[in-house]
Amino acid sequence: RGSDVTEVYFIIYNRWGEEMFESNAQDECWDGTFKGKELGADVYGYYLQVRCVNGKTYEEKGNVTVLR
């Protein structure tokens, strides 16, 4: 979150590349569900791209682990 962010693209996917969550809004977050059902404990990949008011773009990708 940030006041200098103008655009956001955030996606979470499972180990087979299936999209679990996608958002273009700063105030949306993933709650560990897919199609209204809780996902099991597993490792999920993410990709984040942010554009700031100064025109610079920040990209990051990595993993997030869901524990139940």
Backbone as a chain_set.jsonl record, in Angstrom:
{"seq": "RGSDVTEVYFIIYNRWGEEMFESNAQDECWDGTFKGKELGADVYGYYLQVRCVNGKTYEEKGNVTVLR", "coords": {"N": [[0.838, -1.182, 0.0], [0.419, 2.245, -0.655], [0.722, 5.804, -0.982], [1.839, 6.837, -3.234], [1.407, 5.128, -5.295], [0.136, 4.337, -8.449], [-0.828, 2.364, -10.152], [-1.642, -1.108, -9.872], [-0.916, -4.536, -10.195], [-1.66, -7.726, -9.3], [-1.217, -11.138, -8.825], [-1.977, -14.466, -7.879], [-1.029, -17.836, -8.042], [-1.377, -21.415, -8.412], [0.751, -24.358, -8.048], [0.59, -25.524, -10.528], [0.164, -23.492, -12.234], [-2.36, -22.435, -12.366], [-4.614, -19.78, -12.017], [-5.335, -18.35, -8.929], [-6.052, -16.025, -7.663], [-6.58, -12.648, -8.581], [-5.915, -9.191, -8.931], [-6.378, -5.672, -9.417], [-6.424, -3.673, -7.641], [-5.379, -1.748, -4.87], [-6.52, -2.085, -2.359], [-7.573, -4.629, -2.206], [-7.227, -7.932, -1.029], [-5.848, -11.244, -0.804], [-7.514, -13.984, 0.586], [-6.868, -16.628, 0.919], [-8.604, -18.312, -0.35], [-10.394, -19.969, -3.05], [-12.711, -19.636, -5.508], [-14.613, -19.333, -3.491], [-14.023, -21.328, -1.64], [-11.951, -22.604, 0.963], [-8.506, -22.968, 0.437], [-6.174, -25.688, 0.581], [-3.342, -26.342, 2.737], [-0.418, -25.255, 1.281], [2.086, -24.256, -1.129], [2.083, -21.266, -2.905], [2.519, -19.367, -5.858], [3.359, -15.932, -6.577], [2.916, -12.841, -8.372], [3.739, -9.509, -8.621], [3.178, -6.273, -9.769], [3.858, -2.885, -9.749], [3.141, 0.487, -10.416], [4.405, 3.704, -9.994], [3.754, 7.194, -9.092], [5.847, 8.669, -10.097], [6.434, 7.381, -12.396], [8.048, 5.155, -12.343], [8.449, 1.592, -12.349], [7.834, -1.231, -10.351], [8.605, -4.577, -9.867], [7.907, -7.822, -8.607], [8.333, -11.236, -7.782], [7.485, -14.337, -6.269], [7.027, -16.699, -3.599], [4.293, -17.752, -1.525], [3.252, -19.233, 1.478], [0.553, -21.142, 2.483], [-0.788, -21.964, 5.505], [-2.669, -24.179, 7.433]], "CA": [[0.0, 0.0, 0.0], [1.202, 3.466, -0.689], [0.045, 6.952, -1.571], [2.491, 7.17, -4.495], [1.131, 4.053, -6.239], [-0.95, 4.671, -9.369], [-1.367, 1.13, -10.736], [-1.231, -2.349, -9.222], [-1.355, -5.805, -10.769], [-1.255, -8.753, -8.358], [-1.796, -12.433, -9.163], [-1.505, -15.639, -7.145], [-1.327, -19.03, -8.824], [-0.94, -22.645, -7.768], [1.977, -24.942, -8.615], [0.338, -25.899, -11.921], [-0.023, -22.268, -12.995], [-3.764, -22.017, -12.373], [-4.825, -18.528, -11.299], [-6.152, -18.459, -7.722], [-6.496, -14.678, -7.285], [-6.031, -11.562, -9.404], [-6.463, -7.902, -8.535], [-5.772, -4.42, -9.866], [-6.76, -2.689, -6.615], [-4.514, -1.787, -3.683], [-7.246, -2.444, -1.141], [-8.023, -6.02, -2.262], [-6.214, -8.882, -0.596], [-6.219, -12.652, -0.957], [-7.827, -14.591, 1.878], [-6.547, -18.041, 0.906], [-9.715, -19.073, -0.916], [-10.556, -20.018, -4.497], [-14.126, -19.881, -5.813], [-15.368, -19.381, -2.244], [-13.625, -22.438, -0.776], [-10.599, -22.499, 1.507], [-7.492, -23.822, -0.172], [-5.381, -26.448, 1.536], [-1.982, -25.894, 3.009], [0.408, -25.453, 0.099], [2.886, -23.103, -1.542], [1.503, -20.601, -4.067], [3.367, -18.346, -6.439], [2.728, -14.629, -6.806], [3.584, -11.843, -9.21], [3.268, -8.168, -8.286], [3.732, -5.165, -10.55], [3.359, -1.612, -9.226], [3.627, 1.703, -11.079], [4.344, 4.841, -9.075], [3.453, 8.486, -9.709], [7.029, 9.161, -10.805], [6.566, 6.604, -13.618], [8.861, 3.957, -12.139], [7.721, 0.346, -12.178], [8.444, -2.187, -9.438], [8.102, -5.933, -10.077], [8.402, -8.822, -7.681], [7.654, -12.529, -7.812], [7.977, -15.214, -5.216], [6.116, -17.713, -3.084], [3.63, -17.557, -0.252], [2.826, -20.512, 1.997], [-0.698, -21.155, 3.245], [-0.795, -22.959, 6.586], [-4.003, -24.344, 8.044]], "C": [[0.879, 1.239, 0.0], [0.447, 4.582, -1.384], [0.64, 7.336, -2.92], [2.256, 6.118, -5.581], [-0.054, 4.44, -7.122], [-1.599, 3.437, -9.988], [-0.797, -0.077, -10.009], [-1.751, -3.52, -10.042], [-0.782, -6.899, -9.878], [-1.967, -10.05, -8.704], [-1.155, -13.514, -8.303], [-1.938, -16.861, -7.931], [-0.802, -20.263, -8.088], [0.267, -23.218, -8.496], [1.821, -25.4, -10.052], [0.048, -24.687, -12.807], [-1.455, -21.787, -13.083], [-3.927, -20.776, -11.498], [-5.781, -18.728, -10.127], [-6.758, -17.112, -7.323], [-5.834, -13.679, -8.211], [-6.695, -10.264, -8.993], [-5.669, -6.765, -9.157], [-6.013, -3.31, -8.854], [-5.852, -2.86, -5.397], [-5.229, -2.328, -2.458], [-7.829, -3.859, -1.162], [-6.896, -6.934, -1.815], [-6.754, -10.3, -0.737], [-6.425, -13.261, 0.417], [-7.587, -16.099, 1.908], [-7.668, -18.925, 0.381], [-9.658, -19.041, -2.439], [-11.984, -20.456, -4.782], [-14.935, -20.123, -4.539], [-15.001, -20.503, -1.292], [-12.187, -22.251, -0.311], [-9.666, -23.467, 0.796], [-6.708, -24.54, 0.914], [-4.016, -25.834, 1.728], [-1.108, -26.248, 1.81], [1.223, -24.191, -0.146], [2.297, -22.572, -2.84], [2.467, -19.532, -4.563], [2.62, -17.03, -6.559], [3.589, -13.788, -7.734], [2.935, -10.508, -8.885], [3.962, -7.159, -9.179], [3.054, -3.888, -10.071], [3.964, -0.476, -10.033], [3.386, 2.872, -10.129], [4.093, 6.145, -9.834], [4.638, 9.05, -10.479], [7.307, 8.362, -12.082], [7.394, 5.338, -13.478], [7.968, 2.743, -11.879], [8.523, -0.583, -11.282], [7.797, -3.539, -9.693], [8.72, -6.872, -9.069], [7.64, -10.115, -7.905], [8.281, -13.418, -6.767], [6.927, -16.217, -4.813], [5.496, -17.262, -1.773], [3.114, -18.918, 0.182], [1.559, -20.344, 2.802], [-0.606, -22.293, 4.249], [-2.186, -23.007, 7.181], [-3.864, -25.084, 9.344]], "O": [[1.957, 1.255, 0.595], [-0.37, 4.333, -2.27], [0.018, 8.081, -3.677], [2.837, 6.203, -6.663], [-1.112, 4.82, -6.622], [-2.786, 3.458, -10.314], [0.359, -0.082, -9.586], [-2.884, -3.501, -10.523], [0.434, -6.996, -9.713], [-3.188, -10.064, -8.862], [0.046, -13.484, -8.034], [-3.063, -16.928, -8.427], [0.097, -20.167, -7.253], [0.752, -22.623, -9.459], [2.818, -25.644, -10.732], [-0.274, -24.836, -13.985], [-1.741, -20.828, -13.801], [-3.434, -20.734, -10.371], [-6.898, -19.215, -10.304], [-7.833, -17.056, -6.724], [-4.671, -13.837, -8.582], [-7.899, -10.231, -8.735], [-4.466, -6.873, -9.392], [-5.829, -2.134, -9.167], [-5.594, -3.979, -4.954], [-4.606, -2.964, -1.607], [-8.517, -4.247, -0.218], [-5.74, -6.73, -2.185], [-7.965, -10.518, -0.784], [-5.603, -13.073, 1.313], [-8.052, -16.778, 2.823], [-7.689, -20.131, 0.629], [-8.974, -18.209, -3.037], [-12.412, -21.525, -4.345], [-15.814, -20.984, -4.496], [-15.611, -20.624, -0.229], [-11.323, -21.807, -1.066], [-9.998, -24.633, 0.584], [-6.595, -24.048, 2.037], [-3.594, -24.94, 0.995], [-1.066, -27.401, 1.381], [1.063, -23.187, 0.548], [2.041, -23.338, -3.769], [3.144, -18.875, -3.772], [1.391, -17.012, -6.633], [4.796, -13.989, -7.865], [1.709, -10.396, -8.878], [5.184, -7.184, -9.33], [1.827, -3.817, -9.996], [5.165, -0.473, -10.304], [2.312, 3.008, -9.542], [4.205, 6.194, -11.059], [4.454, 9.828, -11.415], [8.291, 8.621, -12.775], [7.438, 4.526, -14.403], [6.896, 2.846, -11.282], [9.739, -0.709, -11.43], [6.57, -3.641, -9.733], [9.892, -6.748, -8.714], [6.441, -10.096, -8.186], [9.454, -13.273, -6.422], [6.036, -16.547, -5.597], [6.09, -16.496, -1.014], [2.596, -19.678, -0.636], [1.491, -19.504, 3.699], [-0.373, -23.444, 3.88], [-2.806, -21.967, 7.405], [-4.861, -25.332, 10.024]]}, "num_chains": 1, "name": "protein.A"}
